[in-house]
Short mmCIF file of C-alpha atoms in Angstrom, two decimals:
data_model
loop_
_atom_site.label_atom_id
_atom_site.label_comp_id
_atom_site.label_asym_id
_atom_site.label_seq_id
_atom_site.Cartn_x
_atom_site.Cartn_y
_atom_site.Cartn_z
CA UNK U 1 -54.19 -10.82 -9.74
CA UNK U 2 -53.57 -7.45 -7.57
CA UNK U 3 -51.00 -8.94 -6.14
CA UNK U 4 -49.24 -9.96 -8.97
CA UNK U 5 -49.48 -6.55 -10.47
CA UNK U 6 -48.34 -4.74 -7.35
CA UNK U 7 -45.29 -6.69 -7.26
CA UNK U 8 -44.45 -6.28 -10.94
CA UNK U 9 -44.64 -2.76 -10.60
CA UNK U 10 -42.81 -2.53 -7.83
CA UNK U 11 -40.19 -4.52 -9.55
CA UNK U 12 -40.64 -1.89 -12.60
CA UNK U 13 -39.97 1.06 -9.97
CA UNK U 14 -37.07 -0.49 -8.64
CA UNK U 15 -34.98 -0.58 -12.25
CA UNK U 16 -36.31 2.96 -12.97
CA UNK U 17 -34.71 4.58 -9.52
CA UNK U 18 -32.14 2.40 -9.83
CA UNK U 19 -30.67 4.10 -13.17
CA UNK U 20 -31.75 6.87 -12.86
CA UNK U 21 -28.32 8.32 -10.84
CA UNK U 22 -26.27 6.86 -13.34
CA UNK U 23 -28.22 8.43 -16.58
CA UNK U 24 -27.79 11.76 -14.72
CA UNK U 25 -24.18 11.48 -13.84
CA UNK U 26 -23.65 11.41 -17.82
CA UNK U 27 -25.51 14.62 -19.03
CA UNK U 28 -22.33 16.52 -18.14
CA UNK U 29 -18.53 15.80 -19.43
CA UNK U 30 -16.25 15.68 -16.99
CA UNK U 31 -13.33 17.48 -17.10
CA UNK U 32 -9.90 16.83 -16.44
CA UNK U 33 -7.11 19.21 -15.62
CA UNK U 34 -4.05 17.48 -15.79
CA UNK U 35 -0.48 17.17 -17.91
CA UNK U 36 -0.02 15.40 -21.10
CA UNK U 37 3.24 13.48 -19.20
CA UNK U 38 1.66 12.95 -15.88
CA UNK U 39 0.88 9.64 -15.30
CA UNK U 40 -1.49 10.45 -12.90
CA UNK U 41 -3.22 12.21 -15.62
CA UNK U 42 -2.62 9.71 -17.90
CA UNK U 43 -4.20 6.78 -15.80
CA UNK U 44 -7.40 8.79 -15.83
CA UNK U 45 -7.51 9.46 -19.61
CA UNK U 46 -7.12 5.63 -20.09
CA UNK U 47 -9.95 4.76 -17.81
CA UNK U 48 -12.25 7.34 -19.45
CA UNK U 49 -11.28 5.83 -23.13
CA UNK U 50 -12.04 2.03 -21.72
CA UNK U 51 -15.28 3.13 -20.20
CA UNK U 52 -16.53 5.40 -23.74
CA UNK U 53 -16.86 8.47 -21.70
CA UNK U 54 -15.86 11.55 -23.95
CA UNK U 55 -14.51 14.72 -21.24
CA UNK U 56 -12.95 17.79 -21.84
CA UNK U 57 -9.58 18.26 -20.98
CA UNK U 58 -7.89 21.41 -18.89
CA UNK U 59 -3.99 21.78 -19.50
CA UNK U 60 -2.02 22.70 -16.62
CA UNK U 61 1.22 23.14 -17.19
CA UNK U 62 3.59 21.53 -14.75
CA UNK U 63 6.69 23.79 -15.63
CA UNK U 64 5.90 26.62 -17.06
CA UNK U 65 5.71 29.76 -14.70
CA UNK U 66 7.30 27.67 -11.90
CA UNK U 67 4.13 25.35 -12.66
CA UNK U 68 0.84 26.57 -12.90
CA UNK U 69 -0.20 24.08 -9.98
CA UNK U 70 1.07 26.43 -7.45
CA UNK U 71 -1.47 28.59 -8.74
CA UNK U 72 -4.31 29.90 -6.22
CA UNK U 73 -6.60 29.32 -8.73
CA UNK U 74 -5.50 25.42 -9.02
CA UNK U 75 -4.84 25.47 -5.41
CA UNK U 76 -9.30 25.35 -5.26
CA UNK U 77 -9.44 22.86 -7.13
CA UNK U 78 -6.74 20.62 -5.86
CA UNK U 79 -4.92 21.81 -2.33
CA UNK U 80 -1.99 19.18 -2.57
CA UNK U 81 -1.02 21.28 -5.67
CA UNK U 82 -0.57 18.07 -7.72
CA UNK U 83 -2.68 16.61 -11.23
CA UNK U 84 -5.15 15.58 -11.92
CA UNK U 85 -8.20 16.53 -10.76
CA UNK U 86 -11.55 15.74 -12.02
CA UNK U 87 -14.76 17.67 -11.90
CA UNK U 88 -17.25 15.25 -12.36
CA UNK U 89 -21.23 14.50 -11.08
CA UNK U 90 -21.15 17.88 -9.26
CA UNK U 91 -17.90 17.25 -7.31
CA UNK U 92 -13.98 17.98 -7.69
CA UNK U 93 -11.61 14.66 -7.48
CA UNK U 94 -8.23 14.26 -6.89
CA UNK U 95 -6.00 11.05 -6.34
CA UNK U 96 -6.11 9.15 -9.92
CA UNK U 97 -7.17 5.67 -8.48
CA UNK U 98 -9.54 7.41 -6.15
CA UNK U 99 -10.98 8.71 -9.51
CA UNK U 100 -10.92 5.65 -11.46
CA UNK U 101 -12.71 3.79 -9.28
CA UNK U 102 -15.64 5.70 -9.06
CA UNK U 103 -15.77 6.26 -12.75
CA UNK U 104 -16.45 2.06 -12.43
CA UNK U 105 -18.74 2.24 -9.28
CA UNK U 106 -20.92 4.95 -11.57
CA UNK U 107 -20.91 4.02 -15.49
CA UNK U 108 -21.40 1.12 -17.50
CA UNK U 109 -19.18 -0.80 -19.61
CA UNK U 110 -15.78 -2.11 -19.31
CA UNK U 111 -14.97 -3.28 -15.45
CA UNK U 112 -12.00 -1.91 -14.09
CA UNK U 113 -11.92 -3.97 -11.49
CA UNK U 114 -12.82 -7.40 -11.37
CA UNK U 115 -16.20 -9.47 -9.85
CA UNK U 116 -14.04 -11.65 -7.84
CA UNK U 117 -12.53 -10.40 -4.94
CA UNK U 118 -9.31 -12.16 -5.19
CA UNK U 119 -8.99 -11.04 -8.05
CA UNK U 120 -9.99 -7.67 -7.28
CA UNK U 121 -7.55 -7.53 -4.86
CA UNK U 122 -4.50 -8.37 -6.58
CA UNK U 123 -5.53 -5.34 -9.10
CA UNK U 124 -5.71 -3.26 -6.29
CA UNK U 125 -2.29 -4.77 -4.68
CA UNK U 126 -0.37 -3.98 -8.43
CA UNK U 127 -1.81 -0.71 -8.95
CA UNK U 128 -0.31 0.32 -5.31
CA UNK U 129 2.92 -0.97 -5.56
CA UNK U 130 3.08 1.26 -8.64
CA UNK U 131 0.53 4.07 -7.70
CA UNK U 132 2.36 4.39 -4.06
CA UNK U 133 5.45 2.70 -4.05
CA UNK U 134 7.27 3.56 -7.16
CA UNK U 135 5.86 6.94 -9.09
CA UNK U 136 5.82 8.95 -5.76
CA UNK U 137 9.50 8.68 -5.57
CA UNK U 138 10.18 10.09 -9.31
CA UNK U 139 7.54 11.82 -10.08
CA UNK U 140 8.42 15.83 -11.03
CA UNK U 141 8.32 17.44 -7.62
CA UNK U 142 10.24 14.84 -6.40
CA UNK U 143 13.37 14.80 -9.55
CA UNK U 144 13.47 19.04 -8.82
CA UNK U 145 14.80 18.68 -5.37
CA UNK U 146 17.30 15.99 -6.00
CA UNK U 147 19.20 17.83 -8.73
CA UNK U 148 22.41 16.61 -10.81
CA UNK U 149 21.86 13.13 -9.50
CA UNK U 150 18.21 12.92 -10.64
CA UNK U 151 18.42 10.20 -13.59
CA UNK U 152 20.28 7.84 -11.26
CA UNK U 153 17.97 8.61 -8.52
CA UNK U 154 14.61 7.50 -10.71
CA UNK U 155 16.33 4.45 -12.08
CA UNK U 156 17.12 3.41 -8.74
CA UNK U 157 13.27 3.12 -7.52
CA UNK U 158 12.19 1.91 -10.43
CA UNK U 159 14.04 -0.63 -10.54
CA UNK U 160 13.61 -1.44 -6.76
CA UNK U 161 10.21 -1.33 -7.82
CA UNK U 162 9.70 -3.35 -11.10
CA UNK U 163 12.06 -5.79 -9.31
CA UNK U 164 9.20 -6.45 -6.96
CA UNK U 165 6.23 -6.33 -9.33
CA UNK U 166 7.95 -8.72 -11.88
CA UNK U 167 6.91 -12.09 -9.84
CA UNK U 168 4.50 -10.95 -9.09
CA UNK U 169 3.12 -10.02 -12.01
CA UNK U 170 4.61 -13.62 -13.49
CA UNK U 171 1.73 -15.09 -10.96
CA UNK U 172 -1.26 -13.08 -11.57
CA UNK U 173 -0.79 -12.18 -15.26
CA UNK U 174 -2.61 -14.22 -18.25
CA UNK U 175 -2.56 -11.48 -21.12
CA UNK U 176 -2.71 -8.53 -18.83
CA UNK U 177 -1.94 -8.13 -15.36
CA UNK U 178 -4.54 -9.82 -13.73
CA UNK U 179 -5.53 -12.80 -16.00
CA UNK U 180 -7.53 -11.89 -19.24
CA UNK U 181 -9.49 -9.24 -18.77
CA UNK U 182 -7.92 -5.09 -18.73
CA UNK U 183 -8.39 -3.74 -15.26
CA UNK U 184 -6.65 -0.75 -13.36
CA UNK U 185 -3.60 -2.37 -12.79
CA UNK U 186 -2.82 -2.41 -16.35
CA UNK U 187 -4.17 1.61 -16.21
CA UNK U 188 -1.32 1.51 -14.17
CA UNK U 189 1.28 -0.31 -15.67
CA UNK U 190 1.25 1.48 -18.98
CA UNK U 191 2.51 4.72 -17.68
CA UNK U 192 5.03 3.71 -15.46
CA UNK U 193 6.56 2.05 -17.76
CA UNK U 194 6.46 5.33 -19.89
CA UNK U 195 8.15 6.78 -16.99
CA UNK U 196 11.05 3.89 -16.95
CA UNK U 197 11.43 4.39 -20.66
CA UNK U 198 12.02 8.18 -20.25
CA UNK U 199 14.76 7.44 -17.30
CA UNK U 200 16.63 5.11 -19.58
CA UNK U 201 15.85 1.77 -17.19
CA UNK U 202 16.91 -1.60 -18.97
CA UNK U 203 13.45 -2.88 -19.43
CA UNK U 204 15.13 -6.39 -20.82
CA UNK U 205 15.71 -7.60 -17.31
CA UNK U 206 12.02 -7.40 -16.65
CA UNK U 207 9.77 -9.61 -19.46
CA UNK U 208 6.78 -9.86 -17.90
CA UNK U 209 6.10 -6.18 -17.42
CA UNK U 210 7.93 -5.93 -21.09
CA UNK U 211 5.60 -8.13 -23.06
CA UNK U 212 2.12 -6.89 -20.86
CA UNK U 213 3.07 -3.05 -21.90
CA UNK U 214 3.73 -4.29 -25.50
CA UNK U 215 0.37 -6.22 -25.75
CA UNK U 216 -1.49 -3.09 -23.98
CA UNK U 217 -0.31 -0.25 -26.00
CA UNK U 218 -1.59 -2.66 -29.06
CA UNK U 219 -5.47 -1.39 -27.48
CA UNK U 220 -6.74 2.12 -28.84
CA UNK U 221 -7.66 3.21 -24.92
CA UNK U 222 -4.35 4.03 -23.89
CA UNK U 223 -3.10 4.49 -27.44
CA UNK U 224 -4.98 7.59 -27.91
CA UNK U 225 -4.39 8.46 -24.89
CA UNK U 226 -0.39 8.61 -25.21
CA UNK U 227 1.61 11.51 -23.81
CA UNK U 228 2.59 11.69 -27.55
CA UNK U 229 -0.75 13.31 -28.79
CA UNK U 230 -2.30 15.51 -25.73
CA UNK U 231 -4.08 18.90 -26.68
CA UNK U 232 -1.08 20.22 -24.26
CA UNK U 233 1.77 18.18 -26.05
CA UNK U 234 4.67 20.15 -27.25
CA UNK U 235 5.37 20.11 -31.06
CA UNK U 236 8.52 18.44 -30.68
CA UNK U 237 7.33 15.60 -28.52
CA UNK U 238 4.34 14.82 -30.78
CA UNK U 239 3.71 11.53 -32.97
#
């Protein structure tokens, strides 16, 4: 009869400690300094949306003042001068995947990436191609220093890029990138193809990535979450 009890409260300790680090890590919002067309910034705001967590958001203004991420003040907070970064749980994040994923390792909800570790790791393999192998090479710093030539220059890797991720995409998708379920690859996906949109890129010639960016904008995560409707959005560019 002891016995019994001892192990059933053991068992009862165990799920107290065990949640106990994840009801702390949500007394505080996070809080996200980033651009309302940054979509860096904007993979993090659609993560936060799937999972429910509300944060508070810190504009920093990529152009104005020769870009308030040159700041020394910014520089603290993120020393490769880029967005976002993240205070959360005590620390300060940077890197947008880096982020997401431990927003899944430490709150409930939505997974953002899945059980399986195939699958898993053909969410990781998409977001990648995108996260390292396409926006890097048109993202803002990038466009300044290339000058009159800068719209061809964007369509070019983007194109070289979505011309990759198309099969692959025609393999591993079911309704969003990675069979049926949203993960970070479709946190991804959303917007680069923002990003292709703004550069004028035919998006005809890729269908797959077409139709998964149609069928995720239809889900209020990374609808309220748009570039469109950011605290730090200008009045012209607002929906």
């Amino acid at each position: 009869m002891i016995k019994r009890m001892w192990t059933a409260l053991k068992k009862l300790l165990s799920i107290v400690y065990s949640v106990k680090p994840r009801a702390m890590a949500t007394q505080t919002k996070p809080i996200l300094h980033g651009y309302f067309r940054s979509s860096c910034s904007w993979r993090v705001r659609i993560a936060f949306a799937l999972k429910g967590i509300e944060f508070d958001q810190v504009p920093v203004n990529l152009i104005k003042d020769g870009g308030q991420q040159y700041s020394e003040q910014y520089k603290t907070l993120n020393p490769m001068q880029q967005v976002p970064a993240v205070e959360i749980d005590g620390v300060t994040l940077s890197q947008s995947l880096a982020v997401i994923q431990y927003i899944d390792e430490t709150r409930p909800g939505l997974r953002l990436l899945p059980a399986d570790p195939q699958k898993r790791a053909q969410v990781r393999m998409i977001s990648d191609i995108i996260a390292s192998g396409i926006q890097p090479l048109q993202n803002l710093y990038v466009i300044q220093k290339i000058g009159t030539e800068k719209v061809q220059w964007a369509q070019h890797f983007i194109n070289r890029g979505f011309q990759a991720l198309e099969p692959i995409l025609k393999q591993t998708a079911g309704k969003y990138c990675v069979g049926d379920e949203v993960s970070m690859a479709d946190i991804c996906l959303v917007p680069q193809v923002y990003n292709a949109e703004r550069f004028k890129v035919d998006m005809d010639q890729f269908p797959t990535i077409k139709r998964l960016n149609q069928t995720l904008l239809e889900i209020e995560a990374f609808n309220t979450t748009h570039p469109s409707c950011q605290p730090d959005t200008p009045a012209d560019l607002q929906k």
